PDB file of C-alpha atoms in Angstrom:
ATOM      1  CA  MET A   1      24.454  39.485  11.568  1.00 42.00           C
ATOM      2  CA  PRO A   2      20.999  39.619  13.581  1.00 44.00           C
ATOM      3  CA  GLN A   3      19.313  40.567  10.225  1.00 45.00           C
ATOM      4  CA  ARG A   4      21.224  37.649   8.506  1.00 45.00           C
ATOM      5  CA  HIS A   5      19.934  35.096  11.127  1.00 48.00           C
ATOM      6  CA  LEU A   6      16.298  36.386  10.720  1.00 43.00           C
ATOM      7  CA  GLN A   7      16.617  36.044   6.971  1.00 49.00           C
ATOM      8  CA  GLN A   8      17.924  32.537   7.298  1.00 49.00           C
ATOM      9  CA  ALA A   9      15.162  31.691   9.864  1.00 45.00           C
ATOM     10  CA  ALA A  10      12.641  32.892   7.282  1.00 43.00           C
ATOM     11  CA  ALA A  11      14.236  31.016   4.514  1.00 44.00           C
ATOM     12  CA  ASP A  12      14.197  27.892   6.804  1.00 43.00           C
ATOM     13  CA  ALA A  13      10.422  28.241   7.644  1.00 42.00           C
ATOM     14  CA  ALA A  14       9.490  28.801   3.927  1.00 41.00           C
ATOM     15  CA  ARG A  15      11.478  25.738   2.975  1.00 40.00           C
ATOM     16  CA  LEU A  16       9.662  23.622   5.522  1.00 37.00           C
ATOM     17  CA  THR A  17       6.039  24.909   4.824  1.00 38.00           C
ATOM     18  CA  THR A  18       6.059  25.670   1.268  1.00 38.00           C
ATOM     19  CA  PRO A  19       8.247  23.477  -0.993  1.00 40.00           C
ATOM     20  CA  SER A  20       7.539  24.320  -4.617  1.00 42.00           C
ATOM     21  CA  GLY A  21       4.816  26.649  -3.290  1.00 41.00           C
ATOM     22  CA  LEU A  22       2.813  23.592  -2.095  1.00 55.00           C
ATOM     23  CA  GLY A  23       3.720  22.923   1.453  1.00 68.00           C
ATOM     24  CA  LEU A  24       3.378  19.291   0.941  1.00 80.00           C
ATOM     25  CA  ASP A  25       6.455  17.871   2.742  1.00 73.00           C
ATOM     26  CA  SER A  26       5.273  19.137   6.060  1.00 77.00           C
ATOM     27  CA  ALA A  27       4.519  16.198   8.569  1.00 84.00           C
ATOM     28  CA  GLY A  28       1.455  18.326   9.583  1.00 91.00           C
ATOM     29  CA  VAL A  29      -0.079  17.757   6.237  1.00 92.00           C
ATOM     30  CA  ARG A  30      -0.003  14.040   6.595  1.00 94.00           C
ATOM     31  CA  GLN A  31      -1.124  14.168  10.264  1.00 94.00           C
ATOM     32  CA  ARG A  32      -4.234  16.072   9.142  1.00 95.00           C
ATOM     33  CA  MET A  33      -5.047  13.426   6.726  1.00 97.00           C
ATOM     34  CA  VAL A  34      -4.474  10.824   9.492  1.00 97.00           C
ATOM     35  CA  GLN A  35      -6.636  12.533  11.711  1.00 97.00           C
ATOM     36  CA  ARG A  36      -9.335  12.390   9.071  1.00 97.00           C
ATOM     37  CA  LEU A  37      -8.942   8.677   8.611  1.00 98.00           C
ATOM     38  CA  ARG A  38      -9.105   7.996  12.363  1.00 97.00           C
ATOM     39  CA  LEU A  39     -12.395  10.017  12.514  1.00 97.00           C
ATOM     40  CA  ASP A  40     -13.669   7.903   9.495  1.00 96.00           C
ATOM     41  CA  GLY A  41     -12.990   4.690  11.284  1.00 96.00           C
ATOM     42  CA  LEU A  42      -9.275   3.479  10.738  1.00 97.00           C
ATOM     43  CA  ARG A  43      -8.437   2.298  14.051  1.00 95.00           C
ATOM     44  CA  ASP A  44      -5.157   0.656  14.106  1.00 97.00           C
ATOM     45  CA  GLU A  45      -2.670   2.977  15.398  1.00 97.00           C
ATOM     46  CA  ARG A  46       0.304   1.160  13.671  1.00 98.00           C
ATOM     47  CA  VAL A  47      -1.213   1.773  10.246  1.00 98.00           C
ATOM     48  CA  LEU A  48      -2.092   5.351  11.044  1.00 98.00           C
ATOM     49  CA  ALA A  49       1.546   6.010  12.059  1.00 97.00           C
ATOM     50  CA  ALA A  50       2.781   4.335   8.857  1.00 98.00           C
ATOM     51  CA  LEU A  51       0.514   6.404   6.675  1.00 98.00           C
ATOM     52  CA  ALA A  52       1.888   9.501   8.546  1.00 96.00           C
ATOM     53  CA  GLN A  53       5.348   8.514   7.595  1.00 96.00           C
ATOM     54  CA  VAL A  54       5.078   8.065   3.783  1.00 97.00           C
ATOM     55  CA  PRO A  55       4.974  11.278   1.610  1.00 96.00           C
ATOM     56  CA  ARG A  56       2.161  10.474  -0.604  1.00 97.00           C
ATOM     57  CA  HIS A  57       2.801  13.487  -2.767  1.00 95.00           C
ATOM     58  CA  GLU A  58       6.096  12.052  -4.054  1.00 95.00           C
ATOM     59  CA  PHE A  59       4.197   9.260  -5.733  1.00 97.00           C
ATOM     60  CA  VAL A  60       1.704  11.367  -7.874  1.00 95.00           C
ATOM     61  CA  ASP A  61       2.238  13.620 -10.958  1.00 94.00           C
ATOM     62  CA  THR A  62       3.035  17.235  -9.825  1.00 91.00           C
ATOM     63  CA  ALA A  63      -0.125  18.499 -11.396  1.00 93.00           C
ATOM     64  CA  LEU A  64      -2.122  16.229  -8.864  1.00 94.00           C
ATOM     65  CA  ALA A  65       0.165  16.761  -5.964  1.00 92.00           C
ATOM     66  CA  THR A  66      -2.172  19.268  -4.258  1.00 92.00           C
ATOM     67  CA  GLN A  67      -4.896  16.436  -3.947  1.00 95.00           C
ATOM     68  CA  ALA A  68      -2.371  14.068  -2.559  1.00 95.00           C
ATOM     69  CA  TYR A  69      -3.663  14.089   0.911  1.00 96.00           C
ATOM     70  CA  GLU A  70      -7.302  14.002   0.007  1.00 95.00           C
ATOM     71  CA  ASP A  71      -8.991  10.643   0.469  1.00 97.00           C
ATOM     72  CA  THR A  72      -9.243   9.983  -3.222  1.00 96.00           C
ATOM     73  CA  SER A  73      -7.743   7.711  -5.757  1.00 96.00           C
ATOM     74  CA  LEU A  74      -5.631   9.453  -8.428  1.00 97.00           C
ATOM     75  CA  PRO A  75      -4.371   8.497 -11.852  1.00 96.00           C
ATOM     76  CA  ILE A  76      -0.901   7.353 -12.155  1.00 97.00           C
ATOM     77  CA  GLY A  77      -0.941   6.718 -15.962  1.00 95.00           C
ATOM     78  CA  HIS A  78      -1.353   3.467 -18.115  1.00 95.00           C
ATOM     79  CA  GLY A  79      -4.815   3.002 -16.882  1.00 93.00           C
ATOM     80  CA  GLN A  80      -3.911   2.781 -13.343  1.00 96.00           C
ATOM     81  CA  THR A  81      -4.562   4.613 -10.095  1.00 96.00           C
ATOM     82  CA  ILE A  82      -3.056   5.073  -6.654  1.00 97.00           C
ATOM     83  CA  SER A  83      -5.591   3.844  -4.118  1.00 96.00           C
ATOM     84  CA  LYS A  84      -7.335   5.973  -1.522  1.00 97.00           C
ATOM     85  CA  PRO A  85      -5.345   6.405   1.665  1.00 98.00           C
ATOM     86  CA  SER A  86      -8.331   4.894   3.627  1.00 98.00           C
ATOM     87  CA  VAL A  87      -8.571   1.910   1.310  1.00 98.00           C
ATOM     88  CA  VAL A  88      -4.700   1.302   1.701  1.00 98.00           C
ATOM     89  CA  GLY A  89      -5.173   1.633   5.474  1.00 98.00           C
ATOM     90  CA  ARG A  90      -8.187  -0.566   5.671  1.00 98.00           C
ATOM     91  CA  MET A  91      -6.493  -3.377   3.913  1.00 98.00           C
ATOM     92  CA  ILE A  92      -3.411  -3.400   5.864  1.00 98.00           C
ATOM     93  CA  GLU A  93      -5.383  -3.043   9.020  1.00 98.00           C
ATOM     94  CA  LEU A  94      -7.308  -6.247   8.088  1.00 98.00           C
ATOM     95  CA  MET A  95      -3.812  -8.071   7.535  1.00 98.00           C
ATOM     96  CA  LEU A  96      -2.338  -6.969  10.795  1.00 98.00           C
ATOM     97  CA  ALA A  97      -5.642  -8.334  12.458  1.00 97.00           C
ATOM     98  CA  ALA A  98      -4.630 -11.908  11.483  1.00 97.00           C
ATOM     99  CA  PRO A  99      -3.697 -14.099  14.524  1.00 94.00           C
ATOM    100  CA  GLY A 100      -0.210 -14.696  13.049  1.00 95.00           C
ATOM    101  CA  ALA A 101       0.529 -10.990  12.447  1.00 97.00           C
ATOM    102  CA  GLN A 102      -0.819 -10.377  15.981  1.00 95.00           C
ATOM    103  CA  GLN A 103       1.732 -12.850  17.399  1.00 95.00           C
ATOM    104  CA  ARG A 104       4.628 -11.420  15.401  1.00 94.00           C
ATOM    105  CA  GLY A 105       3.569  -7.823  15.906  1.00 95.00           C
ATOM    106  CA  HIS A 106       3.985  -7.131  12.234  1.00 97.00           C
ATOM    107  CA  LEU A 107       3.130  -8.458   8.805  1.00 98.00           C
ATOM    108  CA  GLY A 108       6.164 -10.723   8.250  1.00 98.00           C
ATOM    109  CA  LYS A 109       7.154 -11.547   4.678  1.00 98.00           C
ATOM    110  CA  THR A 110       4.589  -9.662   2.386  1.00 98.00           C
ATOM    111  CA  LEU A 111       3.656 -10.073  -1.234  1.00 99.00           C
ATOM    112  CA  GLU A 112       2.094  -7.195  -3.018  1.00 98.00           C
ATOM    113  CA  ILE A 113       0.424  -7.904  -6.208  1.00 98.00           C
ATOM    114  CA  GLY A 114       0.423  -4.468  -8.360  1.00 98.00           C
ATOM    115  CA  THR A 115       3.268  -2.064  -7.252  1.00 98.00           C
ATOM    116  CA  GLY A 116       1.823   0.768  -9.352  1.00 98.00           C
ATOM    117  CA  CYS A 117       3.556   3.905  -8.397  1.00 98.00           C
ATOM    118  CA  GLY A 118       5.035   2.288  -5.106  1.00 98.00           C
ATOM    119  CA  TYR A 119       2.934   4.160  -2.540  1.00 98.00           C
ATOM    120  CA  GLN A 120       1.431   1.127  -0.925  1.00 98.00           C
ATOM    121  CA  ALA A 121       4.691  -0.758  -1.065  1.00 98.00           C
ATOM    122  CA  ALA A 122       6.241   2.177   0.985  1.00 98.00           C
ATOM    123  CA  VAL A 123       3.403   1.915   3.588  1.00 98.00           C
ATOM    124  CA  LEU A 124       3.753  -1.733   3.907  1.00 98.00           C
ATOM    125  CA  ALA A 125       7.441  -1.487   4.478  1.00 98.00           C
ATOM    126  CA  GLN A 126       6.813   0.540   7.536  1.00 98.00           C
ATOM    127  CA  LEU A 127       5.069  -2.660   8.904  1.00 98.00           C
ATOM    128  CA  ALA A 128       6.570  -5.667   7.432  1.00 98.00           C
ATOM    129  CA  ARG A 129       9.914  -7.558   7.609  1.00 97.00           C
ATOM    130  CA  GLN A 130      10.215  -7.623   3.863  1.00 98.00           C
ATOM    131  CA  VAL A 131       8.040  -6.531   0.954  1.00 98.00           C
ATOM    132  CA  VAL A 132       8.173  -8.332  -2.407  1.00 98.00           C
ATOM    133  CA  SER A 133       6.050  -6.286  -5.021  1.00 98.00           C
ATOM    134  CA  ILE A 134       5.219  -7.257  -8.510  1.00 98.00           C
ATOM    135  CA  GLU A 135       4.047  -5.040 -11.203  1.00 98.00           C
ATOM    136  CA  ARG A 136       3.175  -6.133 -14.722  1.00 98.00           C
ATOM    137  CA  LEU A 137       3.535  -2.741 -16.528  1.00 98.00           C
ATOM    138  CA  ARG A 138       7.106  -1.898 -17.187  1.00 98.00           C
ATOM    139  CA  PRO A 139       6.676   1.773 -17.124  1.00 98.00           C
ATOM    140  CA  LEU A 140       4.937   1.790 -13.639  1.00 98.00           C
ATOM    141  CA  HIS A 141       7.541  -0.738 -12.379  1.00 98.00           C
ATOM    142  CA  ASP A 142      10.329   1.642 -13.360  1.00 98.00           C
ATOM    143  CA  LYS A 143       8.310   4.740 -12.072  1.00 98.00           C
ATOM    144  CA  ALA A 144       7.969   2.963  -8.635  1.00 98.00           C
ATOM    145  CA  ARG A 145      11.709   2.162  -8.491  1.00 98.00           C
ATOM    146  CA  VAL A 146      12.551   5.805  -8.882  1.00 98.00           C
ATOM    147  CA  ASN A 147       9.858   6.883  -6.431  1.00 98.00           C
ATOM    148  CA  LEU A 148      10.965   4.491  -3.665  1.00 98.00           C
ATOM    149  CA  ALA A 149      14.712   5.486  -4.199  1.00 98.00           C
ATOM    150  CA  ALA A 150      13.821   9.024  -3.786  1.00 97.00           C
ATOM    151  CA  ILE A 151      12.384   8.543  -0.360  1.00 96.00           C
ATOM    152  CA  LYS A 152      15.091   5.900   0.495  1.00 96.00           C
ATOM    153  CA  ALA A 153      12.511   3.160   1.251  1.00 96.00           C
ATOM    154  CA  LEU A 154      14.006   0.133   2.768  1.00 95.00           C
ATOM    155  CA  HIS A 155      13.073  -3.658   2.773  1.00 96.00           C
ATOM    156  CA  ILE A 156      11.273  -3.534  -0.594  1.00 98.00           C
ATOM    157  CA  ARG A 157      12.064  -5.950  -3.448  1.00 98.00           C
ATOM    158  CA  LEU A 158      10.607  -4.799  -6.738  1.00 98.00           C
ATOM    159  CA  LEU A 159       9.947  -7.316  -9.400  1.00 98.00           C
ATOM    160  CA  TYR A 160       8.642  -7.019 -13.103  1.00 98.00           C
ATOM    161  CA  GLY A 161       6.265  -9.875 -13.862  1.00 98.00           C
ATOM    162  CA  ASP A 162       2.719 -11.275 -13.939  1.00 98.00           C
ATOM    163  CA  GLY A 163       1.289 -10.654 -10.613  1.00 98.00           C
ATOM    164  CA  MET A 164      -1.471 -13.446 -11.081  1.00 98.00           C
ATOM    165  CA  LEU A 165       1.449 -15.905 -10.714  1.00 98.00           C
ATOM    166  CA  GLY A 166       2.795 -14.579  -7.579  1.00 98.00           C
ATOM    167  CA  HIS A 167       6.335 -15.023  -6.941  1.00 98.00           C
ATOM    168  CA  ALA A 168       7.012 -18.667  -6.009  1.00 98.00           C
ATOM    169  CA  PRO A 169      10.876 -18.534  -5.234  1.00 98.00           C
ATOM    170  CA  ALA A 170      10.333 -16.249  -2.245  1.00 98.00           C
ATOM    171  CA  ALA A 171       7.107 -18.070  -0.923  1.00 98.00           C
ATOM    172  CA  PRO A 172       5.796 -18.678   1.548  1.00 98.00           C
ATOM    173  CA  TYR A 173       4.423 -15.169   2.482  1.00 98.00           C
ATOM    174  CA  ASP A 174       2.770 -14.316   5.759  1.00 98.00           C
ATOM    175  CA  SER A 175       0.755 -11.568   4.174  1.00 98.00           C
ATOM    176  CA  ILE A 176      -0.434 -11.131   0.674  1.00 98.00           C
ATOM    177  CA  ILE A 177      -2.242  -7.899  -0.687  1.00 98.00           C
ATOM    178  CA  ALA A 178      -3.509  -7.236  -4.179  1.00 98.00           C
ATOM    179  CA  ALA A 179      -4.243  -3.863  -5.740  1.00 96.00           C
ATOM    180  CA  ALA A 180      -6.546  -5.214  -8.549  1.00 96.00           C
ATOM    181  CA  GLY A 181      -9.488  -7.446  -8.519  1.00 95.00           C
ATOM    182  CA  GLY A 182     -10.701 -10.278 -10.662  1.00 95.00           C
ATOM    183  CA  ASP A 183     -13.577 -12.846 -10.628  1.00 95.00           C
ATOM    184  CA  ASP A 184     -11.633 -15.192  -8.297  1.00 94.00           C
ATOM    185  CA  LEU A 185      -8.409 -15.439  -6.490  1.00 97.00           C
ATOM    186  CA  PRO A 186      -5.466 -16.992  -8.601  1.00 98.00           C
ATOM    187  CA  ALA A 187      -4.557 -20.374  -7.232  1.00 97.00           C
ATOM    188  CA  ALA A 188      -0.941 -19.260  -7.188  1.00 98.00           C
ATOM    189  CA  TRP A 189      -1.649 -16.821  -4.506  1.00 98.00           C
ATOM    190  CA  LEU A 190      -3.309 -19.451  -2.144  1.00 98.00           C
ATOM    191  CA  ALA A 191      -0.327 -21.772  -2.772  1.00 98.00           C
ATOM    192  CA  GLN A 192       2.170 -19.019  -1.819  1.00 98.00           C
ATOM    193  CA  LEU A 193       0.385 -18.080   1.386  1.00 98.00           C
ATOM    194  CA  ALA A 194       2.102 -19.515   4.548  1.00 98.00           C
ATOM    195  CA  PRO A 195       0.170 -21.330   7.165  1.00 96.00           C
ATOM    196  CA  GLY A 196      -1.332 -18.845   9.524  1.00 96.00           C
ATOM    197  CA  GLY A 197      -0.948 -16.282   6.694  1.00 98.00           C
ATOM    198  CA  ARG A 198      -3.590 -13.957   5.513  1.00 98.00           C
ATOM    199  CA  LEU A 199      -4.530 -12.689   2.049  1.00 98.00           C
ATOM    200  CA  VAL A 200      -6.559  -9.507   1.426  1.00 98.00           C
ATOM    201  CA  ALA A 201      -7.772  -8.591  -2.174  1.00 98.00           C
ATOM    202  CA  PRO A 202     -10.516  -7.142  -4.159  1.00 98.00           C
ATOM    203  CA  MET A 203     -12.833  -9.702  -6.031  1.00 97.00           C
ATOM    204  CA  THR A 204     -16.032  -9.623  -7.943  1.00 97.00           C
ATOM    205  CA  ALA A 205     -18.915  -9.481  -5.477  1.00 95.00           C
ATOM    206  CA  PRO A 206     -21.073 -12.743  -5.338  1.00 92.00           C
ATOM    207  CA  SER A 207     -23.859 -10.796  -6.921  1.00 92.00           C
ATOM    208  CA  GLY A 208     -21.588 -10.262  -9.998  1.00 92.00           C
ATOM    209  CA  ARG A 209     -22.023  -6.443  -9.641  1.00 92.00           C
ATOM    210  CA  GLY A 210     -19.152  -4.450  -8.210  1.00 95.00           C
ATOM    211  CA  GLN A 211     -16.324  -5.627  -5.966  1.00 97.00           C
ATOM    212  CA  VAL A 212     -15.798  -6.606  -2.247  1.00 97.00           C
ATOM    213  CA  LEU A 213     -12.725  -7.071  -0.154  1.00 98.00           C
ATOM    214  CA  VAL A 214     -12.034 -10.683   0.420  1.00 98.00           C
ATOM    215  CA  VAL A 215      -9.890 -11.964   3.578  1.00 98.00           C
ATOM    216  CA  VAL A 216      -8.517 -15.432   3.339  1.00 98.00           C
ATOM    217  CA  ASP A 217      -6.908 -17.046   6.211  1.00 98.00           C
ATOM    218  CA  HIS A 218      -4.690 -20.143   5.776  1.00 98.00           C
ATOM    219  CA  LEU A 219      -5.318 -22.409   8.743  1.00 96.00           C
ATOM    220  CA  VAL A 220      -3.769 -25.930   9.342  1.00 92.00           C
ATOM    221  CA  GLU A 221      -5.578 -28.212  11.615  1.00 89.00           C
ATOM    222  CA  ALA A 222      -4.221 -31.784  12.155  1.00 89.00           C
ATOM    223  CA  GLY A 223      -2.176 -31.479   9.200  1.00 87.00           C
ATOM    224  CA  VAL A 224      -4.920 -30.390   6.873  1.00 92.00           C
ATOM    225  CA  SER A 225      -4.865 -26.882   5.087  1.00 92.00           C
ATOM    226  CA  GLN A 226      -8.001 -24.870   4.981  1.00 96.00           C
ATOM    227  CA  PHE A 227      -8.477 -21.537   3.305  1.00 97.00           C
ATOM    228  CA  ILE A 228     -11.297 -19.763   5.142  1.00 97.00           C
ATOM    229  CA  ARG A 229     -12.801 -16.704   3.251  1.00 97.00           C
ATOM    230  CA  SER A 230     -14.833 -13.771   4.495  1.00 97.00           C
ATOM    231  CA  LEU A 231     -16.235 -10.828   2.711  1.00 97.00           C
ATOM    232  CA  GLN A 232     -15.805  -7.357   3.777  1.00 97.00           C
ATOM    233  CA  GLU A 233     -17.019  -4.003   2.311  1.00 97.00           C
ATOM    234  CA  SER A 234     -17.423  -2.990  -1.249  1.00 96.00           C
ATOM    235  CA  VAL A 235     -14.429  -1.482  -3.026  1.00 97.00           C
ATOM    236  CA  LEU A 236     -13.500  -0.406  -6.390  1.00 95.00           C
ATOM    237  CA  PHE A 237     -10.132  -1.408  -7.879  1.00 96.00           C
ATOM    238  CA  VAL A 238      -8.803  -1.832 -11.493  1.00 94.00           C
ATOM    239  CA  PRO A 239      -9.299  -5.208 -13.104  1.00 95.00           C
ATOM    240  CA  LEU A 240      -6.734  -7.812 -12.426  1.00 97.00           C
ATOM    241  CA  LYS A 241      -5.107  -8.909 -15.617  1.00 96.00           C
ATOM    242  CA  SER A 242      -2.539 -11.658 -16.563  1.00 96.00           C
ATOM    243  CA  GLY A 243       0.794 -11.160 -18.830  1.00 97.00           C
ATOM    244  CA  VAL A 244       3.300  -8.216 -18.896  1.00 98.00           C
ATOM    245  CA  LEU A 245       3.507  -5.228 -20.920  1.00 97.00           C
TER     246      LEU A 245
END
């Protein structure tokens, strides 16, 4: 009997540390990623905790799983990528810094443009009341649905459609985040941003070369709406496109 207990303990240890020979379901692996992100300048502990909760390796192809906790973007098929953890964290950190989000203590109702494989939606769901996420590529929409179901993600509504149009039926949104960048922000996104809300998206840099993160705050003073933009650091995202495939 003691030998049997030892064998069971060894089997449990192996299961916890080396699933499929990779050891990627260990919380320690994600914590090491979070520690690196913290050292690199990501400061919001709520964002770091959310990144620590979501198993990024579940959202990438098996052949790339060993790279899942490196700070790198990875291909997910159909010409798209899963964003770097540092970029996901930075964009969410910017949204949480909005005055409205600071008052609420969370992102509120959040619109995500470009579901991709579902990873960012899963992180957002840790910090939002509800996430509405739109994907224009049917195969990725289907993949995200499977991925998010596998990790039992909650408070996420997935839509197949043209992200450039946003999703007016569920508007307004307290927070809007985009995973693709164009020459300017679609008017539909601004129209669906709630007063006091914040939008964070990549956009072509004013120089016309490369992309930068753009933060837009929807302010209302004396009954007059204003959209205040600020430019942040350089980024690299896939191009924003209209229509569905």
